[in-house]
Tab-separated table of C-alpha atoms in Angstrom:
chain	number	residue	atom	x	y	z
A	1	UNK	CA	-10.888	0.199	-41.906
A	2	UNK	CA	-7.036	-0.356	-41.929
A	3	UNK	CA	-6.932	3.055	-39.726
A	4	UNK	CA	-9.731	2.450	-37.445
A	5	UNK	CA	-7.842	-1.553	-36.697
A	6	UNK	CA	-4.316	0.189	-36.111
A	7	UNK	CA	-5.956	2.522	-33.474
A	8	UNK	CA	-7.827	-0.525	-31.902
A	9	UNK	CA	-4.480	-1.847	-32.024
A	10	UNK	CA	-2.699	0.767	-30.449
A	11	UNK	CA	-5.678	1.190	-27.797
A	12	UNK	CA	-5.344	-2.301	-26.985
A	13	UNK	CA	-1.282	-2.140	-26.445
A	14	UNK	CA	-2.032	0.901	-24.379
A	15	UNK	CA	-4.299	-1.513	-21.683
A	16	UNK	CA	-1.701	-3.904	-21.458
A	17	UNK	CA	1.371	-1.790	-20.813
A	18	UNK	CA	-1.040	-0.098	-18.135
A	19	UNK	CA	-1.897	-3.059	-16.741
A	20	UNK	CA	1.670	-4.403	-16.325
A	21	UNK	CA	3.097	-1.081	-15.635
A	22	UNK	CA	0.312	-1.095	-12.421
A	23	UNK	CA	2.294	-4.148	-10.985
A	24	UNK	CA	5.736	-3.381	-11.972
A	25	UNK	CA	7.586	-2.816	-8.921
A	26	UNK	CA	10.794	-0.318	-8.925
A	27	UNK	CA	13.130	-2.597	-9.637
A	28	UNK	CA	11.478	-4.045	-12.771
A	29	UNK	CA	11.183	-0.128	-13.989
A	30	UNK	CA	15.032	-0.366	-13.263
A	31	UNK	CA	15.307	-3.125	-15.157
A	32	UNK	CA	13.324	-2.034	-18.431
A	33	UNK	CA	15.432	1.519	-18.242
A	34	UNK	CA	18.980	-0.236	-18.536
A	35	UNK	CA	17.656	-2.678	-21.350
A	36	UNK	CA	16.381	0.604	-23.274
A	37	UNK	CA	19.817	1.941	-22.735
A	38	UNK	CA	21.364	-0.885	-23.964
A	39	UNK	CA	19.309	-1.219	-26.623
A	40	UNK	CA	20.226	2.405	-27.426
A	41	UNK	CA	24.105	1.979	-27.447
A	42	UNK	CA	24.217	-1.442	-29.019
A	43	UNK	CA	22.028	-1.933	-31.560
A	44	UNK	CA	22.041	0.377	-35.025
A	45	UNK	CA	18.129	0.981	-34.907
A	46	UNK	CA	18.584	2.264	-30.711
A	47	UNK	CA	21.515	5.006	-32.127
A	48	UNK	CA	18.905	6.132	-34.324
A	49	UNK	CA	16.518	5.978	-31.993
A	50	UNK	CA	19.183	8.330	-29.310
A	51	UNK	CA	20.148	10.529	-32.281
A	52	UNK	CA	16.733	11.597	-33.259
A	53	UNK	CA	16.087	12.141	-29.334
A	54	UNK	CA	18.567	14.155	-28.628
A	55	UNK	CA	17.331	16.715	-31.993
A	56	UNK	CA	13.957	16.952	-30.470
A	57	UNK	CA	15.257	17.360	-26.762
A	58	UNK	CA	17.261	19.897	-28.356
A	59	UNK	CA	13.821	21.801	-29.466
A	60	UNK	CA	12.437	22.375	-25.828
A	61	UNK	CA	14.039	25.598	-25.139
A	62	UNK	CA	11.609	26.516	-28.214
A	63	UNK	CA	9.137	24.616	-26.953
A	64	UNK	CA	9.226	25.922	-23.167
A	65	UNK	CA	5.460	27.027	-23.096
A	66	UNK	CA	4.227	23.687	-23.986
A	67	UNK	CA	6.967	21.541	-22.241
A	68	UNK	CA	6.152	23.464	-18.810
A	69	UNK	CA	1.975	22.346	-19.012
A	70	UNK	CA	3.064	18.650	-19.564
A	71	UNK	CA	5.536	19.119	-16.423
A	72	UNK	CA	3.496	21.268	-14.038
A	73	UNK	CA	-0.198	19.062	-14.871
A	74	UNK	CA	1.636	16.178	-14.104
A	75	UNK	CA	3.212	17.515	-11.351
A	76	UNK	CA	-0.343	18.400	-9.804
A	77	UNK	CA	-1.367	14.648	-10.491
A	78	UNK	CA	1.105	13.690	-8.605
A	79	UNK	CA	1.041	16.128	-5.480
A	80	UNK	CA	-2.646	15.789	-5.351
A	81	UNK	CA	-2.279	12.142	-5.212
A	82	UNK	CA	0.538	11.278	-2.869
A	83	UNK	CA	-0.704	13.922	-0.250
A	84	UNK	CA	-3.848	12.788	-0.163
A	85	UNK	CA	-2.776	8.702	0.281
A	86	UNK	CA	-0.391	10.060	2.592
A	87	UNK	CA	-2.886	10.840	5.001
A	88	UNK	CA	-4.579	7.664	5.002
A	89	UNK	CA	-1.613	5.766	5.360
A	90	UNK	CA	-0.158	8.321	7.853
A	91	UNK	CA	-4.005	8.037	9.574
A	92	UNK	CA	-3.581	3.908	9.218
A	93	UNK	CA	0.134	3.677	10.821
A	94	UNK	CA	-1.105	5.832	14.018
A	95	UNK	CA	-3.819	3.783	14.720
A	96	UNK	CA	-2.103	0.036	13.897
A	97	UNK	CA	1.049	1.412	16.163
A	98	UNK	CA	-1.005	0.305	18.897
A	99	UNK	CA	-1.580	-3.106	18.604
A	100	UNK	CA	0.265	-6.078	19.258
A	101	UNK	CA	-0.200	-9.867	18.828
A	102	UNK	CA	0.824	-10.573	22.486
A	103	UNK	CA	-1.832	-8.041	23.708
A	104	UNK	CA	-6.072	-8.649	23.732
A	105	UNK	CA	-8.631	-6.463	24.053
A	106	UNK	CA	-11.991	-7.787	25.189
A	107	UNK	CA	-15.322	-5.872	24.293
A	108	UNK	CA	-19.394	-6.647	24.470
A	109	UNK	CA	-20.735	-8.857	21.949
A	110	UNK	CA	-21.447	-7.376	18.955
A	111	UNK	CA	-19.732	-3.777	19.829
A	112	UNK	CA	-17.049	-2.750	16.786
A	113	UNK	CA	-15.594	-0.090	19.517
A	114	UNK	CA	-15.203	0.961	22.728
A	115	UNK	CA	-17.088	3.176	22.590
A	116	UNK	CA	-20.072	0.856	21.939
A	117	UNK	CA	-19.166	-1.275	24.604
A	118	UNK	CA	-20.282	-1.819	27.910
A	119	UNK	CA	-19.319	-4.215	31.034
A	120	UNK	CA	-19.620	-5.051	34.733
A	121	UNK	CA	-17.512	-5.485	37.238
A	122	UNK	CA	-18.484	-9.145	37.352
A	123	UNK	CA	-17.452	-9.537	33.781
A	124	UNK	CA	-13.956	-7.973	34.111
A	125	UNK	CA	-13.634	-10.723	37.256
A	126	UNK	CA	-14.389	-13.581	34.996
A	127	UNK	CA	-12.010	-12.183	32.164
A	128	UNK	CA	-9.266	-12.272	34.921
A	129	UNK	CA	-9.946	-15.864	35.119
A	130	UNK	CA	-8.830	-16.909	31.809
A	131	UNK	CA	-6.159	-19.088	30.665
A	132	UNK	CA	-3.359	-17.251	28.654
A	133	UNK	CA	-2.736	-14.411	30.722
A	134	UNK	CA	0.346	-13.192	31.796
A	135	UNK	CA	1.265	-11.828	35.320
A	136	UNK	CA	3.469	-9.276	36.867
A	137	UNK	CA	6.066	-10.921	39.469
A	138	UNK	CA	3.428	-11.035	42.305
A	139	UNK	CA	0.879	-13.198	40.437
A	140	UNK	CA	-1.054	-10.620	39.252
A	141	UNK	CA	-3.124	-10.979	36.365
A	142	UNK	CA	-1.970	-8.484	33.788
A	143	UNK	CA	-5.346	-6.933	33.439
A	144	UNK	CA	-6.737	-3.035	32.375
A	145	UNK	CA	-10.140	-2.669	32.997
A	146	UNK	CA	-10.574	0.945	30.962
A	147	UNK	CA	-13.219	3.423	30.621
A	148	UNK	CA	-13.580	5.525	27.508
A	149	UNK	CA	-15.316	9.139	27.361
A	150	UNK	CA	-15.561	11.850	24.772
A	151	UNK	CA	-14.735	15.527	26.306
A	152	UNK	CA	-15.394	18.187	24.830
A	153	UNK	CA	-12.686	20.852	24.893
A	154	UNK	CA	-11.332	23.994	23.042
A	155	UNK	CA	-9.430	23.938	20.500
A	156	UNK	CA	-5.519	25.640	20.352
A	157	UNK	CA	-5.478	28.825	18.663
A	158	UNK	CA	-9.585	28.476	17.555
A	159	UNK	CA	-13.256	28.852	19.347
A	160	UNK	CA	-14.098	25.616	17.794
A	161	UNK	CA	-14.962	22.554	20.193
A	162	UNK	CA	-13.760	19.029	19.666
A	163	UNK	CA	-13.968	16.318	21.045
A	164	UNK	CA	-11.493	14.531	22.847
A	165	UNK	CA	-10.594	11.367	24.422
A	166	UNK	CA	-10.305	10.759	28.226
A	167	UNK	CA	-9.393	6.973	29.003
A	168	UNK	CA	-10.035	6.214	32.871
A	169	UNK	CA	-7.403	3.540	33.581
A	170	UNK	CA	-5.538	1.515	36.352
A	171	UNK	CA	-2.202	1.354	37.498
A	172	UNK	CA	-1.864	-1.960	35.303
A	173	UNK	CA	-2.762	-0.112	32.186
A	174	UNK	CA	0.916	1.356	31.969
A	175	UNK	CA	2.629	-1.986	31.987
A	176	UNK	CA	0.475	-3.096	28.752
A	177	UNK	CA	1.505	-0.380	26.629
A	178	UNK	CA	5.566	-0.483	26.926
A	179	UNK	CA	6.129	2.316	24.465
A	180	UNK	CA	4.142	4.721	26.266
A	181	UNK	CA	6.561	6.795	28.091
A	182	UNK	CA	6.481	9.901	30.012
A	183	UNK	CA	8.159	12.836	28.648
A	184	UNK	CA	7.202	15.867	30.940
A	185	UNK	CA	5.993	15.664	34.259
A	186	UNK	CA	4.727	12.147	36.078
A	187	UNK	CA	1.721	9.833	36.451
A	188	UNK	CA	-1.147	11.037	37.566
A	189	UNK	CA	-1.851	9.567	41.193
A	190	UNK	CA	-5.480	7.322	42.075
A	191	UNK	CA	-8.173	9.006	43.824
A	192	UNK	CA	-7.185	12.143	42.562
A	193	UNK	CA	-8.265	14.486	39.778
A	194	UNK	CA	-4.856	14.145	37.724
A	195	UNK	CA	-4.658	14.096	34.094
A	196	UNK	CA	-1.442	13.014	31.493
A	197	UNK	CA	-2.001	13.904	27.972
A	198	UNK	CA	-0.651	12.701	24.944
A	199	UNK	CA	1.931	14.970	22.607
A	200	UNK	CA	-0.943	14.671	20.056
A	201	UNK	CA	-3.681	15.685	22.032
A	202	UNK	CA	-1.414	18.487	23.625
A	203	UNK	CA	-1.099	20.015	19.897
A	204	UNK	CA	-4.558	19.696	19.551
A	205	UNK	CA	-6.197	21.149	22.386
A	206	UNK	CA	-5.737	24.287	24.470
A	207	UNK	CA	-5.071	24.517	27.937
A	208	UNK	CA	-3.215	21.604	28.608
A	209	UNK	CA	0.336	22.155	29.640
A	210	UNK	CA	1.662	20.665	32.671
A	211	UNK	CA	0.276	22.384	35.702
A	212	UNK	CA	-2.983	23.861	33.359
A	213	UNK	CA	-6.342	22.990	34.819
A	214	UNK	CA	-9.119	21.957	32.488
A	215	UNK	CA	-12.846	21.695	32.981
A	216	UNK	CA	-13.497	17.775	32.225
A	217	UNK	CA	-17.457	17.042	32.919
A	218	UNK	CA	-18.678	18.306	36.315
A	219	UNK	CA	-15.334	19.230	37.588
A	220	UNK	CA	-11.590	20.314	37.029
A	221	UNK	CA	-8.377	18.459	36.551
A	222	UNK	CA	-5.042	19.366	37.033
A	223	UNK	CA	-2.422	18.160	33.950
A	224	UNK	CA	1.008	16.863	36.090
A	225	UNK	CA	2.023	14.580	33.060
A	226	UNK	CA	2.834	14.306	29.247
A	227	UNK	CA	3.585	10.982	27.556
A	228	UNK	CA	4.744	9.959	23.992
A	229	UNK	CA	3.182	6.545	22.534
A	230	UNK	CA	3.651	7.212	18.378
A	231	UNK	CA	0.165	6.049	17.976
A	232	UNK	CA	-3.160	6.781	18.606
A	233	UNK	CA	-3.175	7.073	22.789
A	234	UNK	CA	-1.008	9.517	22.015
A	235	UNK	CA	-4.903	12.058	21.185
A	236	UNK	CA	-5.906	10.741	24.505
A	237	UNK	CA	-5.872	12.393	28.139
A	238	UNK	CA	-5.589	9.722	30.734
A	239	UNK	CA	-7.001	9.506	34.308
A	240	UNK	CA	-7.674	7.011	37.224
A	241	UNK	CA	-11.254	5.279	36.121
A	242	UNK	CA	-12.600	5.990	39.279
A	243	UNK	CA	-12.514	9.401	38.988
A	244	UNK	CA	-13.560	8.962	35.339
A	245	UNK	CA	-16.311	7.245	36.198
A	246	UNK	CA	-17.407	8.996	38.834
A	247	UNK	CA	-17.319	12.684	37.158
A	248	UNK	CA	-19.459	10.856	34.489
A	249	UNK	CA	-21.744	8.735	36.184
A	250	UNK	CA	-20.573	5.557	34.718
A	251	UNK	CA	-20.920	3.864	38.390
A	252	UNK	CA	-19.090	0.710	38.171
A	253	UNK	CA	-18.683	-0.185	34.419
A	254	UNK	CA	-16.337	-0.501	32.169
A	255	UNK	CA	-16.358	-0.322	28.126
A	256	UNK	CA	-13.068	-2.400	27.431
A	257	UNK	CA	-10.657	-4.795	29.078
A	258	UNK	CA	-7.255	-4.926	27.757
A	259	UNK	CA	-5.272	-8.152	28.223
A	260	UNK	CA	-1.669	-9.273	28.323
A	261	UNK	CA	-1.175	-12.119	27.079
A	262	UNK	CA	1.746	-14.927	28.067
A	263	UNK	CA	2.314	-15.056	24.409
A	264	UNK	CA	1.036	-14.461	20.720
A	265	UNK	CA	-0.063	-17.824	20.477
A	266	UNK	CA	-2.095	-18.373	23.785
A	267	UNK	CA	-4.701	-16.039	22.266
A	268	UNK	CA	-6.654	-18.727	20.596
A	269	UNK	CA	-7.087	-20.872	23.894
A	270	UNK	CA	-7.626	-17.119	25.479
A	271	UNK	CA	-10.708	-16.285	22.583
A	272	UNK	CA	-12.015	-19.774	23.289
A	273	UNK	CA	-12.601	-19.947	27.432
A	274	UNK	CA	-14.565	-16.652	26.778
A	275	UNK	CA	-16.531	-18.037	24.062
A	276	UNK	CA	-17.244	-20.953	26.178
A	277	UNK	CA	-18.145	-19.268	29.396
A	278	UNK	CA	-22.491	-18.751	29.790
A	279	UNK	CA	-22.137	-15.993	31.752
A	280	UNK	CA	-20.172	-13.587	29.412
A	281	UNK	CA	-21.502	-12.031	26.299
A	282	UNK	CA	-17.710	-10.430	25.176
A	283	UNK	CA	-15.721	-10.877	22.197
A	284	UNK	CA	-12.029	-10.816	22.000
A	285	UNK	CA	-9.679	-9.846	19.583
A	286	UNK	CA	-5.548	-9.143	19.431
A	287	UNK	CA	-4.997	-5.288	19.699
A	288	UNK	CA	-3.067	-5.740	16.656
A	289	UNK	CA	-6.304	-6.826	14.274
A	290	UNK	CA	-8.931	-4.339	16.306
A	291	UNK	CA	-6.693	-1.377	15.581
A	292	UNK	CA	-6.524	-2.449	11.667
A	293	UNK	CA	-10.253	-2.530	11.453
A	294	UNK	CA	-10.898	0.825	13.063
A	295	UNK	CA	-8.285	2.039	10.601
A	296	UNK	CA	-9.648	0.355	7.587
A	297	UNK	CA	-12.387	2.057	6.703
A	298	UNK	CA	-11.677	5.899	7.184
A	299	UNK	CA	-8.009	5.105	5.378
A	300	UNK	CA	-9.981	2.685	2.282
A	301	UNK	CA	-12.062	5.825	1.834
A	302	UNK	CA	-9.789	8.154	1.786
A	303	UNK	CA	-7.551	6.159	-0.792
A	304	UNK	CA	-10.796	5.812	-2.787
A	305	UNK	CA	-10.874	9.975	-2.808
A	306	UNK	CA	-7.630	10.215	-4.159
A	307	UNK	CA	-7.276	7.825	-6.612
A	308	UNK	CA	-10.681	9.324	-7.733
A	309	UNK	CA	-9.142	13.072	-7.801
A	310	UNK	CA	-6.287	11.212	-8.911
A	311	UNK	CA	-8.061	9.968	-12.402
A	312	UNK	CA	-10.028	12.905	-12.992
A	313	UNK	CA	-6.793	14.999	-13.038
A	314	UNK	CA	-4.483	12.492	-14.808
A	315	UNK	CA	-7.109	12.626	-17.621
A	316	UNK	CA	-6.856	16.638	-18.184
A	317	UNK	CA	-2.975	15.587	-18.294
A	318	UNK	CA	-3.221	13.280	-20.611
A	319	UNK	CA	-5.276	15.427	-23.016
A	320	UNK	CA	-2.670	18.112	-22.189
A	321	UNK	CA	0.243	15.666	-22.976
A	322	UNK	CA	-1.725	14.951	-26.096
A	323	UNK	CA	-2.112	18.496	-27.593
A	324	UNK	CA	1.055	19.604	-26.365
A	325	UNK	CA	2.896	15.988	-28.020
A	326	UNK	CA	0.939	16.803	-31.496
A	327	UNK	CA	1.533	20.093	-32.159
A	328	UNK	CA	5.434	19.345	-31.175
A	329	UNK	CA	5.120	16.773	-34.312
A	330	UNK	CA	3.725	19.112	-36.117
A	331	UNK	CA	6.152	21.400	-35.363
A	332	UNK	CA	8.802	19.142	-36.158
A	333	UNK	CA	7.240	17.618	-39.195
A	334	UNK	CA	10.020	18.611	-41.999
A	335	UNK	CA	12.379	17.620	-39.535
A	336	UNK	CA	10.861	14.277	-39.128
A	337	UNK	CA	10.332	13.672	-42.479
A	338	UNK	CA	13.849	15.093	-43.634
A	339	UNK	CA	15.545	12.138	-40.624
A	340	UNK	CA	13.008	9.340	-42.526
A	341	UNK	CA	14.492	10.515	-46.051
A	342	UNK	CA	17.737	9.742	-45.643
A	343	UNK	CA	17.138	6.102	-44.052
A	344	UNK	CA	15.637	6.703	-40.476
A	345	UNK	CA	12.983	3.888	-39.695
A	346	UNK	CA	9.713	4.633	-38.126
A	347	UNK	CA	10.764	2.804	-34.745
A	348	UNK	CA	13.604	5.421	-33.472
A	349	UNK	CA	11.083	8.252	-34.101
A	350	UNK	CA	8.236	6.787	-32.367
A	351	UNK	CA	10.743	5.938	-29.889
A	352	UNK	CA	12.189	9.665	-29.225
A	353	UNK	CA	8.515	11.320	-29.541
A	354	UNK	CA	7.730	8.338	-26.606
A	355	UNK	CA	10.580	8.959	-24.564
A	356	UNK	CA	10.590	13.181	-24.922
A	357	UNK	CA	7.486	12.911	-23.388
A	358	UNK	CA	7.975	10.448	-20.594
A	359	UNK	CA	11.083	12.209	-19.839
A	360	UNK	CA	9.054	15.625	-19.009
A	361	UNK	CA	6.687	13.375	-17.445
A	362	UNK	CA	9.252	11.959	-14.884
A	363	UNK	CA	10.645	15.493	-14.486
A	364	UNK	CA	7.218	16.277	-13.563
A	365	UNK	CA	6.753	13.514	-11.206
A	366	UNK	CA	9.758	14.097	-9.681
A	367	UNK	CA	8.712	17.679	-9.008
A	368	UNK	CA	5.275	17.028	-7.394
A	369	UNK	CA	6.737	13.964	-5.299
A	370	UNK	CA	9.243	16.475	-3.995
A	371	UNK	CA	7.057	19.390	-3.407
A	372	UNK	CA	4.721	17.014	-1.357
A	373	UNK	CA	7.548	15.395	0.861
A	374	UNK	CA	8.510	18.710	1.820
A	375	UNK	CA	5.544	20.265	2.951
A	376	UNK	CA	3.563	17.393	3.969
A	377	UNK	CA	5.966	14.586	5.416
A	378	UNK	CA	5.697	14.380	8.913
A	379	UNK	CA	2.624	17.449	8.835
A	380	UNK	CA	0.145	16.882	11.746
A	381	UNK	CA	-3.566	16.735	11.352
A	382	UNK	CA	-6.334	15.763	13.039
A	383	UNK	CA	-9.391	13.584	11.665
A	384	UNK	CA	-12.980	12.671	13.688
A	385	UNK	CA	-12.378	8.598	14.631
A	386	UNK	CA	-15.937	7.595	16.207
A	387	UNK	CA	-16.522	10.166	18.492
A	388	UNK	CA	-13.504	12.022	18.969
A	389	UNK	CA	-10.353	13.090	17.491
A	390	UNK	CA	-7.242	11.683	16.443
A	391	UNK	CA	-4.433	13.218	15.803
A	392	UNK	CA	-1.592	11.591	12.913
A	393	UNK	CA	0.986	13.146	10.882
A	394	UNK	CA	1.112	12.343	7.003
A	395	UNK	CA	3.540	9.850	5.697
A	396	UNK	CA	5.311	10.293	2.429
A	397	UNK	CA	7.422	7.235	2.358
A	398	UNK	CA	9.316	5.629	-1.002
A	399	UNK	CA	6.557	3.501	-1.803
A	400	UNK	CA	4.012	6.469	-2.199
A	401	UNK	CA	6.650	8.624	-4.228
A	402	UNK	CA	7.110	5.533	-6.304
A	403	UNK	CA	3.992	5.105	-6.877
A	404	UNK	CA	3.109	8.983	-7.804
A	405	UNK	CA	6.099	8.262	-10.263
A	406	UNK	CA	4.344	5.386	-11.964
A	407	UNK	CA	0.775	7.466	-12.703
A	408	UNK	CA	3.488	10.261	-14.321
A	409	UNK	CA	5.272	7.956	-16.368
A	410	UNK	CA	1.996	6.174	-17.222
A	411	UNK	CA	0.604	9.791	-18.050
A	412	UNK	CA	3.605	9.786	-20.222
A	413	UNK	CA	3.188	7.076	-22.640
A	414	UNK	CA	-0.586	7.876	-22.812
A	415	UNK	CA	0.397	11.296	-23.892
A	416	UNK	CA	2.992	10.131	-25.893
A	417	UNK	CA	1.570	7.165	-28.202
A	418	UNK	CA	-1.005	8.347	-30.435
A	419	UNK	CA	1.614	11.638	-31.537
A	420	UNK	CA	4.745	9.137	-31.828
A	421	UNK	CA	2.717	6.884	-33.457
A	422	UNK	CA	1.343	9.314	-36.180
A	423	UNK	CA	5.044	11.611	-36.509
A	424	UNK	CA	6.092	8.497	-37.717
A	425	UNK	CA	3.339	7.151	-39.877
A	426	UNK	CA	3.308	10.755	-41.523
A	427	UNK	CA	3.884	10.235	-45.310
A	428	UNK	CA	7.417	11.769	-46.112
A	429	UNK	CA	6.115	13.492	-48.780
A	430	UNK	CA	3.378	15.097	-47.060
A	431	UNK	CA	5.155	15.791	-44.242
A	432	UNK	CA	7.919	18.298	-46.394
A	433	UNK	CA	5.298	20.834	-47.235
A	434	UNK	CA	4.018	21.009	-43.876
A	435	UNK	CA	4.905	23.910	-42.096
């Protein structure tokens, strides 16, 4: 009974520590390490606790075997887990870059994209009409009527098809997005079959350099331009909307309006004279929020995936730290017992046995958080976002790498407890005669 309460016990510290250790942020882990060092230095029980680590860190040349599956299964934990939340967030950031809070995008009731959306020429007139709008220097509402199409095109270096996406604008359409910039080549020109394509979309597809012609619908277009945005127009190919929409057969609608606004906060009284107008069946929304729900789904899943991979694999760790950590107490048993015999407490040795393992923990952290910076900071991809592609680059920033180090540490101490806990609970006694 007296056993079966101390495990409960230990079980139960084991939660808690997690739990805390889940909303500790760097600076608290910074924190805890210089108190342990102190601790170490200052106090009679932490030099006992520092002598009997340095005799077992002493062991692992020994102990190499072992000590390397502890390192490299955490190390997989890790990599596994930071690549695979840095492509969400990577995903995320590309498509939030767009939005603003001084900028409005106006769809059909009920439609969650573009793509979903339809409208008339009669609504964009109305939308023009609203108050809140800003305008260029001759009175011009600052107004971007847009079509949306998916195009299917070839892939670079593949036979596969995707799907990409061709956004029929106006000349106005350029002076709401100020970060969009041209890089190679110019604008296209109206009434012609001109396309500018986005660094992404360049990577992506084949066939569109400047001066390439591509088969778009019924007919072919002639690339003149490349721009940079750093967010998700930058998968697009642009083109007048007339031309769009007559290639297509999309006659005079439009799927989206996008809307400058004469600041962040004249959105509300924006929102509300569209609400309030009979004839229109729209909703509006800052570019800023629409963006962050079309990201928020695709990037909660994927975060779901890897913290799922995530625990599975942090579990065969642990049991790894835990066979490894055992038979190293085992291994060290006389030794153990021989430190107890002449006056070493149990504290310092379940304190070395803890931090022996933590420390290969961090050292494998610290290897999987490098090995995924290196190959997959800043590594393009491409996912399916409705119906067609987007391309984003993975982003391994500190707060990922931080966080891959907290699931090794945490690893760790799992690994580490129940083996500390029973190398110095091991009767002294018993513990000379074992081998």
């Amino acid at each position: 009974m007296k056993k079966f309460l101390i495990n409960l016990g230990l079980l139960l510290l084991m939660v808690v520590a997690l739990v805390i250790w889940t909303k500790l942020p760097w600076i608290g882990a910074v924190a805890l390490a210089v108190l342990l060092a102190l601790w170490m230095v200052l106090t009679r029980t932490g030099r006992q606790a520092s002598s009997v680590t340095a005799v077992g860190m002493g062991t692992l040349r020994q102990r190499i075997g072992s000590s390397s599956v502890i390192v490299i299964g955490i190390a997989g934990v890790v990599g596994v887990l930071v690549a695979l939340l840095a492509m969400g967030q990577g995903f995320q950031a590309t498509l939030q870059g767009g939005g603003r809070d001084d900028t409005a995008i106006v769809l059909r009731g009920g439609s969650v994209s573009e793509a979903q959306s339809v409208m008339t020429h009669d609504d964009v007139n109305a939308i023009e009409q609203a108050p809140g709008i800003a305008r260029d220097a001759a009175g011009k509402p600052l107004v971007s009527a847009e079509l949306v199409v998916a195009a299917s095109m070839r892939k670079k270096n593949s036979d596969d098809d995707g799907n990409a996406q061709l956004r029929g604008v106006d000349d106005t359409a350029w002076a709401l997005r100020p970060n969009l910039k041209i890089v190679q080549g110019r604008k296209f020109k109206p009434g012609l079959r001109e396309l500018v394509v986005g660094q992404g979309a360049q990577r992506e597809f084949a066939h569109l350099g400047v001066g390439d012609e591509v088969k778009l619908g019924r007919q072919r277009w002639k690339v003149v331009g490349v721009f940079a945005s750093g967010d998700a127009y930058a998968s697009e190919l642009w083109a007048d909307r007339k031309e769009v929409a007559a290639d297509y057969r999309r006659g005079d609608s439009t799927e989206s309006v996008l809307v400058k606004l004469s600041s962040a906060s004249a959105f509300a009284p924006f929102k509300a004279a569209l609400a309030a107008d009979p004839k229109l069946k729209v909703e509006a929304d800052t570019t800023k929020a629409y963006f962050a729900k079309q990201s928020a789904g695709l990037a909660k899943i994927i975060r779901i995936v890897g913290l799922v991979v995530g625990v599975i694999m942090a579990i065969g760790a642990v049991f790894g730290a835990l066979n490894c950590m055992f038979a190293a107490v085992a291994a060290r048993a006389r030794e153990i017992a021989t430190l107890r015999a002449i006056g070493f407490r149990g504290g310092p040795v379940v304190v070395s046995v803890m931090l022996e393992t933590m420390l290969l923990a961090l050292l494998g952290g610290v290897l999987g958080a490098v090995v995924v910076w290196l190959v997959f900071d800043g590594y393009t991809a491409s996912t399916l976002s409705g119906f067609s592609d987007v391309v984003f680059q993975f982003k391994v920033d500190g707060a990922l790498i931080w966080t891959g180090l907290k699931w090794a540490l945490a690893i760790g101490f799992i690994g580490g407890l129940f083996p500390a806990v029973r190398a110095a609970r091991l009767p002294v006694t018993t513990a000379l005669r074992e081998l």
